[in-house]
Amino acid sequence: MAGISLWLDDERDPSDPVVRQLFGAVGDELWVKAASEAIEVLKGGRVEMISLDHDLGTVDNGMTVAAWIEEQAFLEKLPRIKWKIHSQNVVGVENMKRSLKKSDRYWG
């Protein structure tokens, strides 16, 4: 069973050539637009890579997902995944990086 590359963004389609060029999408990612959708996919344990946007137009955002990943990594309930952030929200990027770097340490 192949692993999933997940793209979290409420607006940018990872198959769009402009998004691929500007934001590093590959084009074959599973596109989800909400934090809750991303978490549901992550719960399946098949995500190998996730790319996160911060601002999703709702209270829940990319940080919600990053914090969930961190918690699950700490609890040893989520296999190691690769991650990147394609958000343009500078503060959001720093917060998500901090959380995901902790995840990396927990996966050790």
Short mmCIF file of N, CA, C and O in Angstrom, two decimals:
data_model
loop_
_atom_site.label_atom_id
_atom_site.label_comp_id
_atom_site.label_asym_id
_atom_site.label_seq_id
_atom_site.Cartn_x
_atom_site.Cartn_y
_atom_site.Cartn_z
N MET A 1 0.84 -1.18 0.00
CA MET A 1 0.00 0.00 0.00
C MET A 1 0.89 1.25 0.00
O MET A 1 1.74 1.40 0.87
N ALA A 2 0.67 2.10 -0.95
CA ALA A 2 1.49 3.31 -1.08
C ALA A 2 1.16 4.32 0.01
O ALA A 2 0.03 4.42 0.46
N GLY A 3 2.19 5.07 0.39
CA GLY A 3 2.00 6.12 1.37
C GLY A 3 1.35 7.34 0.73
O GLY A 3 1.34 7.50 -0.49
N ILE A 4 0.82 8.20 1.56
CA ILE A 4 0.09 9.38 1.12
C ILE A 4 0.95 10.62 1.33
O ILE A 4 1.56 10.79 2.38
N SER A 5 0.95 11.48 0.33
CA SER A 5 1.47 12.84 0.48
C SER A 5 0.26 13.73 0.64
O SER A 5 -0.63 13.74 -0.21
N LEU A 6 0.22 14.47 1.73
CA LEU A 6 -0.95 15.27 2.09
C LEU A 6 -0.64 16.75 1.92
O LEU A 6 0.44 17.21 2.31
N TRP A 7 -1.57 17.48 1.34
CA TRP A 7 -1.44 18.92 1.11
C TRP A 7 -2.57 19.61 1.84
O TRP A 7 -3.75 19.44 1.49
N LEU A 8 -2.27 20.38 2.87
CA LEU A 8 -3.29 21.12 3.63
C LEU A 8 -3.28 22.57 3.21
O LEU A 8 -2.31 23.30 3.47
N ASP A 9 -4.34 22.99 2.55
CA ASP A 9 -4.47 24.38 2.09
C ASP A 9 -5.91 24.61 1.67
O ASP A 9 -6.48 23.80 0.94
N ASP A 10 -6.51 25.69 2.13
CA ASP A 10 -7.91 25.94 1.79
C ASP A 10 -8.10 26.57 0.41
O ASP A 10 -9.21 26.62 -0.10
N GLU A 11 -7.02 27.04 -0.21
CA GLU A 11 -7.16 27.73 -1.49
C GLU A 11 -6.28 27.18 -2.60
O GLU A 11 -6.70 27.12 -3.75
N ARG A 12 -5.06 26.84 -2.30
CA ARG A 12 -4.09 26.49 -3.35
C ARG A 12 -4.14 25.01 -3.70
O ARG A 12 -3.83 24.15 -2.88
N ASP A 13 -4.49 24.73 -4.95
CA ASP A 13 -4.58 23.37 -5.48
C ASP A 13 -3.17 22.88 -5.85
O ASP A 13 -2.50 23.50 -6.68
N PRO A 14 -2.72 21.79 -5.24
CA PRO A 14 -1.35 21.33 -5.50
C PRO A 14 -1.11 20.86 -6.93
O PRO A 14 0.04 20.72 -7.35
N SER A 15 -2.17 20.63 -7.69
CA SER A 15 -1.98 20.21 -9.08
C SER A 15 -1.85 21.41 -10.03
O SER A 15 -1.48 21.24 -11.19
N ASP A 16 -2.10 22.61 -9.53
CA ASP A 16 -1.97 23.82 -10.34
C ASP A 16 -0.48 24.08 -10.60
O ASP A 16 0.32 24.14 -9.67
N PRO A 17 -0.10 24.24 -11.88
CA PRO A 17 1.32 24.46 -12.19
C PRO A 17 1.94 25.66 -11.47
O PRO A 17 3.11 25.61 -11.09
N VAL A 18 1.18 26.71 -11.27
CA VAL A 18 1.70 27.89 -10.57
C VAL A 18 1.98 27.54 -9.10
O VAL A 18 3.01 27.91 -8.55
N VAL A 19 1.07 26.82 -8.48
CA VAL A 19 1.26 26.40 -7.08
C VAL A 19 2.46 25.45 -6.99
O VAL A 19 3.26 25.55 -6.06
N ARG A 20 2.59 24.60 -7.96
CA ARG A 20 3.73 23.69 -7.97
C ARG A 20 5.04 24.47 -8.05
O ARG A 20 5.99 24.17 -7.33
N GLN A 21 5.07 25.47 -8.88
CA GLN A 21 6.30 26.26 -9.04
C GLN A 21 6.57 27.13 -7.81
O GLN A 21 7.69 27.18 -7.32
N LEU A 22 5.55 27.83 -7.31
CA LEU A 22 5.77 28.79 -6.23
C LEU A 22 5.82 28.17 -4.83
O LEU A 22 6.48 28.71 -3.95
N PHE A 23 5.10 27.06 -4.64
CA PHE A 23 4.97 26.52 -3.28
C PHE A 23 5.52 25.11 -3.11
O PHE A 23 5.40 24.52 -2.05
N GLY A 24 6.12 24.57 -4.17
CA GLY A 24 6.79 23.28 -4.04
C GLY A 24 5.90 22.06 -4.06
O GLY A 24 6.34 20.98 -3.67
N ALA A 25 4.66 22.21 -4.50
CA ALA A 25 3.80 21.03 -4.62
C ALA A 25 4.33 20.14 -5.73
O ALA A 25 4.95 20.62 -6.69
N VAL A 26 4.07 18.86 -5.62
CA VAL A 26 4.47 17.90 -6.65
C VAL A 26 3.34 17.74 -7.67
O VAL A 26 3.57 17.55 -8.84
N GLY A 27 2.11 17.79 -7.18
CA GLY A 27 0.95 17.69 -8.05
C GLY A 27 0.10 16.47 -7.81
O GLY A 27 -1.04 16.40 -8.25
N ASP A 28 0.65 15.48 -7.09
CA ASP A 28 -0.12 14.26 -6.84
C ASP A 28 -0.54 14.12 -5.37
O ASP A 28 -0.98 13.07 -4.94
N GLU A 29 -0.41 15.19 -4.61
CA GLU A 29 -0.77 15.16 -3.19
C GLU A 29 -2.29 15.02 -3.02
O GLU A 29 -3.06 15.47 -3.86
N LEU A 30 -2.68 14.42 -1.92
CA LEU A 30 -4.08 14.41 -1.53
C LEU A 30 -4.37 15.78 -0.94
O LEU A 30 -3.76 16.17 0.07
N TRP A 31 -5.27 16.53 -1.55
CA TRP A 31 -5.56 17.91 -1.14
C TRP A 31 -6.71 17.92 -0.14
O TRP A 31 -7.81 17.47 -0.45
N VAL A 32 -6.45 18.43 1.05
CA VAL A 32 -7.49 18.66 2.05
C VAL A 32 -7.48 20.13 2.40
O VAL A 32 -6.44 20.78 2.37
N LYS A 33 -8.66 20.65 2.73
CA LYS A 33 -8.81 22.09 2.93
C LYS A 33 -9.05 22.49 4.38
O LYS A 33 -9.14 23.67 4.68
N ALA A 34 -9.17 21.52 5.27
CA ALA A 34 -9.47 21.83 6.67
C ALA A 34 -8.58 21.00 7.60
O ALA A 34 -8.19 19.87 7.26
N ALA A 35 -8.30 21.56 8.77
CA ALA A 35 -7.48 20.86 9.76
C ALA A 35 -8.11 19.53 10.14
O ALA A 35 -7.41 18.52 10.25
N SER A 36 -9.42 19.51 10.31
CA SER A 36 -10.09 18.27 10.71
C SER A 36 -9.95 17.19 9.65
O SER A 36 -9.77 16.01 9.98
N GLU A 37 -9.99 17.57 8.38
CA GLU A 37 -9.79 16.60 7.30
C GLU A 37 -8.37 16.03 7.34
O GLU A 37 -8.17 14.82 7.16
N ALA A 38 -7.39 16.90 7.54
CA ALA A 38 -6.00 16.46 7.60
C ALA A 38 -5.79 15.47 8.75
O ALA A 38 -5.15 14.43 8.57
N ILE A 39 -6.34 15.78 9.89
CA ILE A 39 -6.18 14.91 11.06
C ILE A 39 -6.83 13.55 10.81
O ILE A 39 -6.27 12.51 11.16
N GLU A 40 -7.99 13.53 10.16
CA GLU A 40 -8.64 12.26 9.84
C GLU A 40 -7.77 11.40 8.94
O GLU A 40 -7.65 10.20 9.15
N VAL A 41 -7.15 12.02 7.94
CA VAL A 41 -6.26 11.26 7.05
C VAL A 41 -5.03 10.79 7.83
O VAL A 41 -4.60 9.63 7.69
N LEU A 42 -4.47 11.65 8.65
CA LEU A 42 -3.30 11.28 9.46
C LEU A 42 -3.59 10.10 10.38
O LEU A 42 -2.72 9.25 10.60
N LYS A 43 -4.79 10.04 10.90
CA LYS A 43 -5.16 8.94 11.81
C LYS A 43 -5.06 7.58 11.14
O LYS A 43 -4.88 6.57 11.81
N GLY A 44 -5.15 7.55 9.81
CA GLY A 44 -5.04 6.29 9.08
C GLY A 44 -3.64 5.70 9.08
O GLY A 44 -3.45 4.53 8.74
N GLY A 45 -2.64 6.50 9.46
CA GLY A 45 -1.27 6.00 9.58
C GLY A 45 -0.54 5.78 8.27
O GLY A 45 0.53 5.18 8.26
N ARG A 46 -1.08 6.27 7.16
CA ARG A 46 -0.45 6.04 5.86
C ARG A 46 0.21 7.29 5.28
O ARG A 46 0.77 7.25 4.19
N VAL A 47 0.15 8.41 6.00
CA VAL A 47 0.76 9.64 5.49
C VAL A 47 2.27 9.56 5.65
O VAL A 47 2.77 9.32 6.74
N GLU A 48 2.97 9.75 4.55
CA GLU A 48 4.44 9.76 4.57
C GLU A 48 4.98 11.19 4.58
O GLU A 48 6.07 11.43 5.06
N MET A 49 4.19 12.11 4.03
CA MET A 49 4.63 13.50 3.87
C MET A 49 3.41 14.41 4.01
O MET A 49 2.34 14.09 3.52
N ILE A 50 3.61 15.55 4.69
CA ILE A 50 2.56 16.55 4.77
C ILE A 50 3.16 17.92 4.50
O ILE A 50 4.27 18.22 4.95
N SER A 51 2.44 18.73 3.75
CA SER A 51 2.81 20.12 3.53
C SER A 51 1.67 20.98 4.08
O SER A 51 0.50 20.77 3.74
N LEU A 52 2.03 21.92 4.94
CA LEU A 52 1.03 22.67 5.70
C LEU A 52 0.98 24.15 5.34
O LEU A 52 2.01 24.81 5.24
N ASP A 53 -0.24 24.63 5.20
CA ASP A 53 -0.51 26.06 5.18
C ASP A 53 -1.01 26.40 6.58
O ASP A 53 -1.59 25.55 7.26
N HIS A 54 -0.81 27.62 7.02
CA HIS A 54 -1.28 28.00 8.35
C HIS A 54 -2.72 28.51 8.31
O HIS A 54 -3.59 28.02 9.01
N ASP A 55 -2.97 29.52 7.51
CA ASP A 55 -4.28 30.18 7.50
C ASP A 55 -5.26 29.41 6.63
O ASP A 55 -5.07 29.28 5.43
N LEU A 56 -6.32 28.90 7.27
CA LEU A 56 -7.30 28.08 6.56
C LEU A 56 -8.68 28.72 6.56
O LEU A 56 -9.65 28.07 6.18
N GLY A 57 -8.79 29.94 7.00
CA GLY A 57 -10.08 30.63 6.99
C GLY A 57 -11.03 30.22 8.10
O GLY A 57 -12.21 30.56 8.08
N THR A 58 -10.54 29.45 9.07
CA THR A 58 -11.37 29.03 10.21
C THR A 58 -10.54 29.18 11.49
O THR A 58 -9.35 29.51 11.44
N VAL A 59 -11.15 28.88 12.62
CA VAL A 59 -10.43 28.92 13.89
C VAL A 59 -9.31 27.88 13.88
O VAL A 59 -8.20 28.16 14.31
N ASP A 60 -9.62 26.68 13.39
CA ASP A 60 -8.59 25.65 13.27
C ASP A 60 -7.71 25.99 12.08
O ASP A 60 -8.20 26.43 11.04
N ASN A 61 -6.43 25.79 12.24
CA ASN A 61 -5.49 26.15 11.18
C ASN A 61 -4.37 25.12 11.13
O ASN A 61 -4.45 24.07 11.76
N GLY A 62 -3.33 25.43 10.37
CA GLY A 62 -2.21 24.50 10.25
C GLY A 62 -1.55 24.20 11.59
O GLY A 62 -1.03 23.11 11.80
N MET A 63 -1.58 25.15 12.50
CA MET A 63 -1.01 24.93 13.83
C MET A 63 -1.80 23.85 14.57
O MET A 63 -1.22 23.07 15.34
N THR A 64 -3.09 23.79 14.36
CA THR A 64 -3.92 22.74 14.96
C THR A 64 -3.39 21.37 14.55
O THR A 64 -3.27 20.46 15.38
N VAL A 65 -3.06 21.23 13.29
CA VAL A 65 -2.55 19.96 12.77
C VAL A 65 -1.14 19.70 13.29
O VAL A 65 -0.82 18.59 13.72
N ALA A 66 -0.29 20.71 13.27
CA ALA A 66 1.08 20.55 13.77
C ALA A 66 1.07 20.12 15.24
O ALA A 66 1.84 19.24 15.65
N ALA A 67 0.22 20.73 16.05
CA ALA A 67 0.13 20.38 17.47
C ALA A 67 -0.38 18.95 17.64
O ALA A 67 0.09 18.21 18.52
N TRP A 68 -1.32 18.53 16.80
CA TRP A 68 -1.84 17.17 16.86
C TRP A 68 -0.73 16.18 16.51
O TRP A 68 -0.56 15.16 17.17
N ILE A 69 0.03 16.48 15.46
CA ILE A 69 1.15 15.62 15.08
C ILE A 69 2.15 15.52 16.23
O ILE A 69 2.61 14.42 16.57
N GLU A 70 2.47 16.65 16.84
CA GLU A 70 3.41 16.65 17.96
C GLU A 70 2.92 15.76 19.09
O GLU A 70 3.67 14.95 19.64
N GLU A 71 1.66 15.90 19.46
CA GLU A 71 1.09 15.10 20.54
C GLU A 71 1.15 13.60 20.21
O GLU A 71 1.54 12.78 21.05
N GLN A 72 0.78 13.25 18.99
CA GLN A 72 0.76 11.85 18.59
C GLN A 72 2.18 11.27 18.52
O GLN A 72 2.39 10.10 18.84
N ALA A 73 3.13 12.08 18.08
CA ALA A 73 4.53 11.63 18.07
C ALA A 73 5.01 11.39 19.50
O ALA A 73 5.67 10.37 19.77
N PHE A 74 4.68 12.29 20.41
CA PHE A 74 5.06 12.14 21.81
C PHE A 74 4.47 10.86 22.40
O PHE A 74 5.14 10.14 23.13
N LEU A 75 3.21 10.58 22.05
CA LEU A 75 2.52 9.39 22.57
C LEU A 75 2.89 8.11 21.81
O LEU A 75 2.39 7.04 22.15
N GLU A 76 3.75 8.24 20.80
CA GLU A 76 4.17 7.12 19.95
C GLU A 76 2.99 6.47 19.25
O GLU A 76 2.94 5.25 19.06
N LYS A 77 2.03 7.29 18.83
CA LYS A 77 0.83 6.78 18.14
C LYS A 77 0.82 7.14 16.66
O LYS A 77 -0.14 6.80 15.97
N LEU A 78 1.86 7.80 16.19
CA LEU A 78 1.91 8.20 14.78
C LEU A 78 3.29 7.86 14.24
O LEU A 78 4.29 8.25 14.83
N PRO A 79 3.34 7.11 13.13
CA PRO A 79 4.65 6.84 12.55
C PRO A 79 5.30 8.12 12.04
O PRO A 79 4.61 9.09 11.71
N ARG A 80 6.61 8.10 11.97
CA ARG A 80 7.36 9.26 11.49
C ARG A 80 6.85 9.69 10.12
O ARG A 80 6.63 8.85 9.25
N ILE A 81 6.68 10.98 9.97
CA ILE A 81 6.33 11.54 8.67
C ILE A 81 7.27 12.69 8.35
O ILE A 81 7.81 13.33 9.25
N LYS A 82 7.47 12.92 7.07
CA LYS A 82 8.22 14.09 6.63
C LYS A 82 7.23 15.24 6.58
O LYS A 82 6.03 15.04 6.37
N TRP A 83 7.75 16.45 6.73
CA TRP A 83 6.87 17.61 6.71
C TRP A 83 7.57 18.79 6.07
O TRP A 83 8.79 18.87 6.05
N LYS A 84 6.74 19.67 5.55
CA LYS A 84 7.22 20.98 5.10
C LYS A 84 6.07 21.96 5.27
O LYS A 84 4.92 21.57 5.46
N ILE A 85 6.42 23.21 5.23
CA ILE A 85 5.43 24.27 5.44
C ILE A 85 5.48 25.20 4.23
O ILE A 85 6.55 25.66 3.86
N HIS A 86 4.32 25.43 3.64
CA HIS A 86 4.27 26.33 2.48
C HIS A 86 3.46 27.60 2.76
O HIS A 86 3.10 28.31 1.86
N SER A 87 3.24 27.90 4.02
CA SER A 87 2.48 29.07 4.43
C SER A 87 3.28 30.36 4.24
O SER A 87 4.51 30.36 4.32
N GLN A 88 2.57 31.44 4.03
CA GLN A 88 3.20 32.75 3.95
C GLN A 88 3.01 33.55 5.24
O GLN A 88 3.43 34.70 5.32
N ASN A 89 2.39 32.95 6.25
CA ASN A 89 2.18 33.59 7.54
C ASN A 89 3.44 33.37 8.37
O ASN A 89 3.69 32.27 8.87
N VAL A 90 4.25 34.40 8.51
CA VAL A 90 5.57 34.28 9.14
C VAL A 90 5.48 33.76 10.58
O VAL A 90 6.22 32.85 10.97
N VAL A 91 4.58 34.31 11.36
CA VAL A 91 4.43 33.86 12.76
C VAL A 91 3.91 32.43 12.80
O VAL A 91 4.40 31.60 13.56
N GLY A 92 2.93 32.14 11.95
CA GLY A 92 2.39 30.78 11.88
C GLY A 92 3.44 29.76 11.50
O GLY A 92 3.51 28.67 12.05
N VAL A 93 4.30 30.12 10.55
CA VAL A 93 5.38 29.23 10.12
C VAL A 93 6.29 28.91 11.30
O VAL A 93 6.64 27.74 11.54
N GLU A 94 6.70 29.92 12.04
CA GLU A 94 7.60 29.69 13.17
C GLU A 94 6.95 28.81 14.23
O GLU A 94 7.61 27.91 14.78
N ASN A 95 5.69 29.04 14.52
CA ASN A 95 4.99 28.21 15.51
C ASN A 95 4.88 26.76 15.06
O ASN A 95 5.10 25.83 15.84
N MET A 96 4.51 26.56 13.79
CA MET A 96 4.39 25.20 13.28
C MET A 96 5.74 24.50 13.24
O MET A 96 5.85 23.32 13.61
N LYS A 97 6.80 25.22 12.83
CA LYS A 97 8.14 24.63 12.81
C LYS A 97 8.56 24.17 14.20
O LYS A 97 9.11 23.08 14.36
N ARG A 98 8.31 25.00 15.18
CA ARG A 98 8.68 24.66 16.56
C ARG A 98 7.99 23.35 16.98
O ARG A 98 8.61 22.45 17.54
N SER A 99 6.72 23.23 16.70
CA SER A 99 5.96 22.05 17.07
C SER A 99 6.42 20.81 16.30
O SER A 99 6.61 19.73 16.87
N LEU A 100 6.64 20.96 15.00
CA LEU A 100 7.04 19.82 14.18
C LEU A 100 8.48 19.39 14.46
O LEU A 100 8.80 18.20 14.37
N LYS A 101 9.34 20.32 14.83
CA LYS A 101 10.70 19.94 15.23
C LYS A 101 10.68 19.13 16.52
O LYS A 101 11.49 18.21 16.69
N LYS A 102 9.75 19.44 17.42
CA LYS A 102 9.59 18.61 18.62
C LYS A 102 9.15 17.21 18.21
O LYS A 102 9.62 16.21 18.78
N SER A 103 8.25 17.12 17.25
CA SER A 103 7.81 15.81 16.75
C SER A 103 9.01 15.01 16.26
O SER A 103 9.15 13.81 16.57
N ASP A 104 9.87 15.66 15.50
CA ASP A 104 11.07 14.99 15.00
C ASP A 104 11.91 14.43 16.14
O ASP A 104 12.44 13.32 16.06
N ARG A 105 12.04 15.20 17.21
CA ARG A 105 12.81 14.73 18.37
C ARG A 105 12.12 13.53 19.04
O ARG A 105 12.78 12.58 19.46
N TYR A 106 10.80 13.56 19.14
CA TYR A 106 10.08 12.44 19.75
C TYR A 106 10.24 11.18 18.92
O TYR A 106 10.35 10.08 19.46
N TRP A 107 10.23 11.33 17.60
CA TRP A 107 10.42 10.17 16.73
C TRP A 107 11.84 9.65 16.83
O TRP A 107 12.09 8.50 16.57
N GLY A 108 12.78 10.59 17.17
CA GLY A 108 14.18 10.32 17.37
C GLY A 108 14.74 9.24 16.54
O GLY A 108 15.73 8.69 16.55
#
